[in-house]
CSV table of C-alpha atoms in Angstrom, one decimal:
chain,number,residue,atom,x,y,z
A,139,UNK,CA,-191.5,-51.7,-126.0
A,140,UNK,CA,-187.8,-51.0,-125.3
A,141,UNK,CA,-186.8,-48.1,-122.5
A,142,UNK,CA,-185.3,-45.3,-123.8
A,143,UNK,CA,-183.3,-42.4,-122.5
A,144,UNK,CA,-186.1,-40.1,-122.8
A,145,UNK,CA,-188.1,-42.6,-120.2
A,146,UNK,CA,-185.4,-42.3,-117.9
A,147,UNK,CA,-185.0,-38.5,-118.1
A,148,UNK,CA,-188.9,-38.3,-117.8
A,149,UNK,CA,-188.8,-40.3,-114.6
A,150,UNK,CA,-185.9,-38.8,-113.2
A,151,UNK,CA,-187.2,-35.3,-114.0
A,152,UNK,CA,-190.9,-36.2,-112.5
A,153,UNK,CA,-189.1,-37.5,-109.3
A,154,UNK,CA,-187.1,-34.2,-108.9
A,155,UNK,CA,-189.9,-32.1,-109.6
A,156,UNK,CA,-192.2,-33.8,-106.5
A,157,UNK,CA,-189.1,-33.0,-103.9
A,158,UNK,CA,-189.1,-29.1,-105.7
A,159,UNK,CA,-193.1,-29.0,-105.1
A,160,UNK,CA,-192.8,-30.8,-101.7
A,161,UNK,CA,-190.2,-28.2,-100.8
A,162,UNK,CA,-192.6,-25.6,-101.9
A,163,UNK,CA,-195.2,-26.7,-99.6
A,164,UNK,CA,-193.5,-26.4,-96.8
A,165,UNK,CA,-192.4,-23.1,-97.2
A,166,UNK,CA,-196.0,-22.2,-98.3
A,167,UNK,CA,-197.0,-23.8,-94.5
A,168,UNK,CA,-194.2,-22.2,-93.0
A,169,UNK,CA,-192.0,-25.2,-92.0
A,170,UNK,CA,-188.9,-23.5,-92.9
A,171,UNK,CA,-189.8,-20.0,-91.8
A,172,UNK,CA,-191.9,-18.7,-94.7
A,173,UNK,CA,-195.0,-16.7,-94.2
A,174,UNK,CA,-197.9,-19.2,-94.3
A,175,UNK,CA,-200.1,-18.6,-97.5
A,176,UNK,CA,-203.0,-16.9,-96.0
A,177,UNK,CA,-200.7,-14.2,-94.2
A,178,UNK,CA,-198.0,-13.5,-97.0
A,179,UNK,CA,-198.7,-10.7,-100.0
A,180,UNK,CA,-200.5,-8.9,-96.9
A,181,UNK,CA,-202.6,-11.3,-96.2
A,182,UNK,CA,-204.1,-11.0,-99.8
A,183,UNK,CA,-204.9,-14.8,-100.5
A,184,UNK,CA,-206.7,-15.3,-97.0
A,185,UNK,CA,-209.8,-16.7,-96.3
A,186,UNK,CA,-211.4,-13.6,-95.4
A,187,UNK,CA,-210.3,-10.9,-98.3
A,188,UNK,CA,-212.3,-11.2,-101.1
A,189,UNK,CA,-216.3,-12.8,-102.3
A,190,UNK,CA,-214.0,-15.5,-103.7
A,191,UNK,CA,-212.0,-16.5,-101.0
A,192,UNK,CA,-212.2,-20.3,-100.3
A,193,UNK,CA,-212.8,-20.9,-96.0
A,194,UNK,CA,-209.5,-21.7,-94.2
A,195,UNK,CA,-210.3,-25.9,-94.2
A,196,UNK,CA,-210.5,-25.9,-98.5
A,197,UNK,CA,-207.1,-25.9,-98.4
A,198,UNK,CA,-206.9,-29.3,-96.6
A,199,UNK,CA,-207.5,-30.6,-100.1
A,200,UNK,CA,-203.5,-29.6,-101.1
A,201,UNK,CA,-202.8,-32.8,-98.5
A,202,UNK,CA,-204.4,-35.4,-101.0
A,203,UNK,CA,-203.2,-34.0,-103.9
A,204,UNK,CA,-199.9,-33.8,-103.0
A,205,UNK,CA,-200.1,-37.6,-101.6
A,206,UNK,CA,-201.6,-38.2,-105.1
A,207,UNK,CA,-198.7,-36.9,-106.8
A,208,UNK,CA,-196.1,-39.2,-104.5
A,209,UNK,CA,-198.6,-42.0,-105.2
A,210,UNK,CA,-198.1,-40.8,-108.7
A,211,UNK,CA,-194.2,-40.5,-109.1
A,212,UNK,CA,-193.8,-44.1,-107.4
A,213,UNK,CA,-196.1,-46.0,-110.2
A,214,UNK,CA,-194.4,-43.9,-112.9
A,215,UNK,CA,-191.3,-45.6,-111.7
A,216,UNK,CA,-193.0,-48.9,-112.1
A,217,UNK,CA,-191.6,-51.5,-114.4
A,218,UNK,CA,-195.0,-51.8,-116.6
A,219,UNK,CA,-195.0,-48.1,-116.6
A,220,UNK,CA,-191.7,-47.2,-117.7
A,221,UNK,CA,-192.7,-47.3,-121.4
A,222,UNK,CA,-196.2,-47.0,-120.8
A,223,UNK,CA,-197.7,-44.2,-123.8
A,224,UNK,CA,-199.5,-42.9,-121.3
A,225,UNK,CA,-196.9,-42.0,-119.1
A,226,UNK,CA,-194.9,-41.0,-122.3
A,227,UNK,CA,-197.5,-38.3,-122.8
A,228,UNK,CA,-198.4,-37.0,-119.3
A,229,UNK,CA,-195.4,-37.2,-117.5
A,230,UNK,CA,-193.2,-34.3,-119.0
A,231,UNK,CA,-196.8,-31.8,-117.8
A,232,UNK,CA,-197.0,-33.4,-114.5
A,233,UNK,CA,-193.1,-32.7,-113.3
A,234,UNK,CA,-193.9,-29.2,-114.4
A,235,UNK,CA,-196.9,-28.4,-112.9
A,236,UNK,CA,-195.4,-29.6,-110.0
A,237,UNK,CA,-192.6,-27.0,-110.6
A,238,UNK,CA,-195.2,-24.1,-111.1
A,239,UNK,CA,-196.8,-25.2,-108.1
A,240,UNK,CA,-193.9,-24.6,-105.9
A,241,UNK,CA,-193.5,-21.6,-108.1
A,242,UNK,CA,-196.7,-20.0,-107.6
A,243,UNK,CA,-196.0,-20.6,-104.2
A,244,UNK,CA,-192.5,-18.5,-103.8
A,245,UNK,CA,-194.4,-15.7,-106.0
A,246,UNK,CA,-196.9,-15.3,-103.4
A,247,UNK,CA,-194.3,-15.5,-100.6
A,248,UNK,CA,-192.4,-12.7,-102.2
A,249,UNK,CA,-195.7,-10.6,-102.8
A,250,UNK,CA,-195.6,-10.6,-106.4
A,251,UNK,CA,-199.5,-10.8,-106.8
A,252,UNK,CA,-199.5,-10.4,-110.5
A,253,UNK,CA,-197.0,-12.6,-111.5
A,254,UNK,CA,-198.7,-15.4,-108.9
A,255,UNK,CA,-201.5,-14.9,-111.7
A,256,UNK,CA,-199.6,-15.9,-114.0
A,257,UNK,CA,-198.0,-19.0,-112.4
A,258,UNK,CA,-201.3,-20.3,-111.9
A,259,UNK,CA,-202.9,-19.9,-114.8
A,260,UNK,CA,-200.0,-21.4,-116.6
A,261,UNK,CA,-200.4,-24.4,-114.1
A,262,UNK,CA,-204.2,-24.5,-115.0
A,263,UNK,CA,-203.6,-24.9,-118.7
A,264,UNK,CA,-200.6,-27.5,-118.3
A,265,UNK,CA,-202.9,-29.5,-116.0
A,266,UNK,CA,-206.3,-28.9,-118.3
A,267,UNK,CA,-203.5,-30.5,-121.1
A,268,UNK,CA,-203.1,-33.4,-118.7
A,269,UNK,CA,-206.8,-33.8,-118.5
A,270,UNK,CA,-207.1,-33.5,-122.4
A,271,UNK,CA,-204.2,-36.6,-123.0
A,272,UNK,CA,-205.4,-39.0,-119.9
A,273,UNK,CA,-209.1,-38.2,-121.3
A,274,UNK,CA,-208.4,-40.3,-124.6
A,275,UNK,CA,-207.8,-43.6,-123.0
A,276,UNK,CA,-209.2,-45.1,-120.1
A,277,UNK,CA,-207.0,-46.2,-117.5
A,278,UNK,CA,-205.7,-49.9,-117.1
A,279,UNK,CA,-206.8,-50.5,-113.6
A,280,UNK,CA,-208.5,-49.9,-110.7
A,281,UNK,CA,-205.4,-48.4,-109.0
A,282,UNK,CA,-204.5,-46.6,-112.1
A,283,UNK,CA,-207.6,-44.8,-112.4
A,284,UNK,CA,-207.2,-43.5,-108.5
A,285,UNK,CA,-203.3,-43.0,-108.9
A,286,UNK,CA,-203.1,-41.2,-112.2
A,287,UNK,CA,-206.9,-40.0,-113.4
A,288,UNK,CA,-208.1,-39.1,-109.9
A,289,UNK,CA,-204.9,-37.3,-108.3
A,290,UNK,CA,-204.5,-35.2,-111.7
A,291,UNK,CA,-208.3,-34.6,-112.3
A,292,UNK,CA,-208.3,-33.6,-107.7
A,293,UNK,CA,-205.7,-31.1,-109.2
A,294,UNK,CA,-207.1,-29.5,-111.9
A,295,UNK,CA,-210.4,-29.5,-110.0
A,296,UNK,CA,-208.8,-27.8,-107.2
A,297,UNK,CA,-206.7,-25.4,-109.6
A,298,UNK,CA,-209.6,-24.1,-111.2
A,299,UNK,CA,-211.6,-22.7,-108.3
A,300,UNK,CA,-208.0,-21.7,-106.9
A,301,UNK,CA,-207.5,-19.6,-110.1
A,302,UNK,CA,-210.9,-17.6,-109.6
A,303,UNK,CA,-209.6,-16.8,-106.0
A,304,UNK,CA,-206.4,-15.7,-106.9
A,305,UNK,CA,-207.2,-13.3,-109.6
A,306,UNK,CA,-210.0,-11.7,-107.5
A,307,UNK,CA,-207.2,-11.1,-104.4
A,308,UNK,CA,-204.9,-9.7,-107.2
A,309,UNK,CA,-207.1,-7.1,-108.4
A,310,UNK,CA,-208.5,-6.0,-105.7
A,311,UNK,CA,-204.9,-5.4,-104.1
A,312,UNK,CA,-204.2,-3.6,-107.6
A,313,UNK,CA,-207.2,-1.2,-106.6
A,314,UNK,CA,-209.3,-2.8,-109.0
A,315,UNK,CA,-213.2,-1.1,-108.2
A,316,UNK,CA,-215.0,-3.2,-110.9
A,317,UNK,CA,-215.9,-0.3,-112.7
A,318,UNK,CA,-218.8,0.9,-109.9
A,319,UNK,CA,-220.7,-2.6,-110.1
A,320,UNK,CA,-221.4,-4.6,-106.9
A,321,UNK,CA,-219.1,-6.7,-106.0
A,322,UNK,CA,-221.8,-9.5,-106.1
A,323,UNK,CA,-222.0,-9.3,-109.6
A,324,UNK,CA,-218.6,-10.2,-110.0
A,325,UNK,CA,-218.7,-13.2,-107.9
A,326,UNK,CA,-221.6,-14.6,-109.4
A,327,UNK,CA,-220.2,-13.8,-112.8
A,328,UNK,CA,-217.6,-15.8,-112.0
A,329,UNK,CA,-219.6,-19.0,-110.3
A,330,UNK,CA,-221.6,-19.2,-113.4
A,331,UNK,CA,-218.3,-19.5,-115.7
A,332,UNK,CA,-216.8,-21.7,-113.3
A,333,UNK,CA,-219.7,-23.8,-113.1
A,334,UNK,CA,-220.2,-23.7,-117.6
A,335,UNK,CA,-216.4,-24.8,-117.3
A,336,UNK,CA,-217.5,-27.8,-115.0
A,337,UNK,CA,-220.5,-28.9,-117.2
A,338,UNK,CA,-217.8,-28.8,-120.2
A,339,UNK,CA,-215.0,-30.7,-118.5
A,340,UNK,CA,-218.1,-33.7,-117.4
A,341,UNK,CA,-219.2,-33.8,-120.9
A,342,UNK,CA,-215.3,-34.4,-122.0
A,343,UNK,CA,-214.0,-36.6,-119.5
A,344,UNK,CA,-217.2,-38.5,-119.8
A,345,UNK,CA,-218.0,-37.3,-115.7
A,346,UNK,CA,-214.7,-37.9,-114.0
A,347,UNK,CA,-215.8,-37.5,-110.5
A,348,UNK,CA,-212.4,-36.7,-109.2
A,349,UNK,CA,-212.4,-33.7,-111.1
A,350,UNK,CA,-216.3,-32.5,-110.1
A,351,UNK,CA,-215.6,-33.3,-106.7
A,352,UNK,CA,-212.6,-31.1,-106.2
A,353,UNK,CA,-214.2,-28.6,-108.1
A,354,UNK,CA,-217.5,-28.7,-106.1
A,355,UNK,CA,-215.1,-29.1,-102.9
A,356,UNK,CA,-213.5,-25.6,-103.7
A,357,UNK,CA,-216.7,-24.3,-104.1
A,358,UNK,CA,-218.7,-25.2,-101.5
A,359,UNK,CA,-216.5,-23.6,-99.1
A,360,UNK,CA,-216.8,-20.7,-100.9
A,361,UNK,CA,-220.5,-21.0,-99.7
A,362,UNK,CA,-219.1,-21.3,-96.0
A,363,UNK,CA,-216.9,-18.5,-96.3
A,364,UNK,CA,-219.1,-16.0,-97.5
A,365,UNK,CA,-221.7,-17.3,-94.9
A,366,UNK,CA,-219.7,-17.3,-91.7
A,367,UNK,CA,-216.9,-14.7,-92.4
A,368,UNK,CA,-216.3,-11.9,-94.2
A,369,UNK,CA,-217.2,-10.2,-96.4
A,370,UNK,CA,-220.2,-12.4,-95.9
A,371,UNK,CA,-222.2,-12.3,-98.7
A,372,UNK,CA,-225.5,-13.8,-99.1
A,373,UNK,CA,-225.7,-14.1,-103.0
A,374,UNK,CA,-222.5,-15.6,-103.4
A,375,UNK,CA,-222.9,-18.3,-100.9
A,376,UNK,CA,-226.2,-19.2,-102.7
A,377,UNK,CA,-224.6,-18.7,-106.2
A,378,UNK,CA,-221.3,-21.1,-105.1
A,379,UNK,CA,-223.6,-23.5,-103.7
A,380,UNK,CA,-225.5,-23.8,-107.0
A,381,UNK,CA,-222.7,-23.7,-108.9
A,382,UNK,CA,-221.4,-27.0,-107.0
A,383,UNK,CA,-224.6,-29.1,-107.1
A,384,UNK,CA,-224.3,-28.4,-110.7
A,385,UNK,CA,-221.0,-29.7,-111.2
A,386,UNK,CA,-221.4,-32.3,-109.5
A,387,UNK,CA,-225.4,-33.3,-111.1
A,388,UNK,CA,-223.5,-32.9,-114.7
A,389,UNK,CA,-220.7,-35.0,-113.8
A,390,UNK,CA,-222.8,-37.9,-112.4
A,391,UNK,CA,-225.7,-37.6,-115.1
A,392,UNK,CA,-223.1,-38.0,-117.6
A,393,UNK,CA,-221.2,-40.7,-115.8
A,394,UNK,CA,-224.3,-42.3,-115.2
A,395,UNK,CA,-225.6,-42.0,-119.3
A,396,UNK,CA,-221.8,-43.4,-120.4
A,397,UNK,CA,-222.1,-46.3,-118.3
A,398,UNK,CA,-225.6,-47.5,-119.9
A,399,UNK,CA,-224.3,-46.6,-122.9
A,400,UNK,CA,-221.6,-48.8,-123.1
A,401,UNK,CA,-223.6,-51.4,-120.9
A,402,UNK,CA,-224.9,-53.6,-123.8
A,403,UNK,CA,-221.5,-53.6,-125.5
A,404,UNK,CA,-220.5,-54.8,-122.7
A,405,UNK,CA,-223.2,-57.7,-122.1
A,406,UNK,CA,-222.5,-58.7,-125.9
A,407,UNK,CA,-219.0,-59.3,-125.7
A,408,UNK,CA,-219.5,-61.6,-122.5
């Protein structure tokens, strides 16, 4: 299949993008004298300020995605992937996720809470497009699968429990008062979607566990959170906890189901 100049501009373009993202990190971390995450928008996205809230060491999980996504723009640069269709159709929504992550990231530095919203959830439904191209074809090797299916379904994962969080801190900075019901109801409310969303993403990537782990990951130190800091919050904890084990179960039951399924084909063809 011959190279194009579209393969050259999607390369180029996914290369830039990681050094914009890896830019925005640091400035999300503080390196070049931003307000770290948790403190900026008045301390609105910290561990501690709404039922939602991921505990402080969730956010440890930003290090392997981000090496995922170096991992990612090196192999995309790879001879054999140059003209790759699977490339061709993922790597124009990977270069810009990467650009809405650094994005999202500049919004909450400035304190604009609602447009932050919006930044992520456009980043959760380019990378839920990812999941929906990479999910037709399986991957051509071991290192593929890690490199390509596991760093984009860590991210996505990750993104959607991030999502949940970052709503919650917007409305309640907005005044939000969820119209006199508990705030456990909320939070548990969203768990259970969060969780439906899980089950749905196993059944249609056939139990990626990249993308239940990160998922269960985000919330299981939700569970933490709301059990060692505030606002602790007994029903959430309980609720996130559930939520995780199962994303995780569907994930792994489905896994488990495709690989006897396609066990005898398998056996017949050697």
């Amino acid at each position: 299949m011959a190279i194009t100049m579209s393969d050259t501009a999607r390369q180029i373009t996914v290369t830039v993008s990681l050094a914009v993202c890896i830019v925005g990190s640091m400035i999300g971390v503080g390196v070049f004298g931003g307000t770290p995450i948790a403190q900026a928008a008045g301390g609105a996205l910290a561990a501690d300020s709404t039922l939602l809230a991921p505990a402080t060491p969730a956010f440890s999980i930003w290090s392997v995605v981000y090496t995922g996504l170096a991992a990612y723009t090196v192999w995309q640069w790879l001879p054999s992937q140059r003209t790759n269709p699977r490339q061709r159709k993922l790597g124009w929504l990977v270069a810009l996720s990467m650009i809405l992550n650094a994005a999202w990231i500049l919004s909450v530095q400035a304190g604009w809470l609602a447009a932050s919203v919006l930044v992520i959830v456009g980043l959760l439904a380019v990378l839920a497009g990812c999941f929906l191209r990479y999910s037709r074809s399986r991957p051509s090797s071991p290192v593929e699968a890690v490199v390509v299916d596991g760093t984009l379904g860590l991210y996505l994962g990750w993104t959607s429990v991030a999502v949940c969080a970052n709503i919650a801190a917007a409305l309640k900075a907005a005044g939000f008062s969820g119209f006199g019901w508990r705030p456990e109801v909320w939070s548990i409310a969203v768990l259970v979607v969060v969780a439906a969303v899980g089950i749905a993403l196993a059944v249609k990537g056939q139990g990626r566990l990249a993308l239940a782990a990160a998922i269960a990951w985000g919330l299981l130190w939700i569970t933490v959170g709301r059990s060692a800091d505030a606002p602790e919050s007994f029903p959430t904890a309980i609720a996130s906890a559930a939520a995780a084990a199962v994303v995780l179960g569907a994930a792994i039951l489905v896994r488990t189901r495709v690989a006897l399924a396609t066990a005898p084909v398998r056996n017949r063809r050697a």
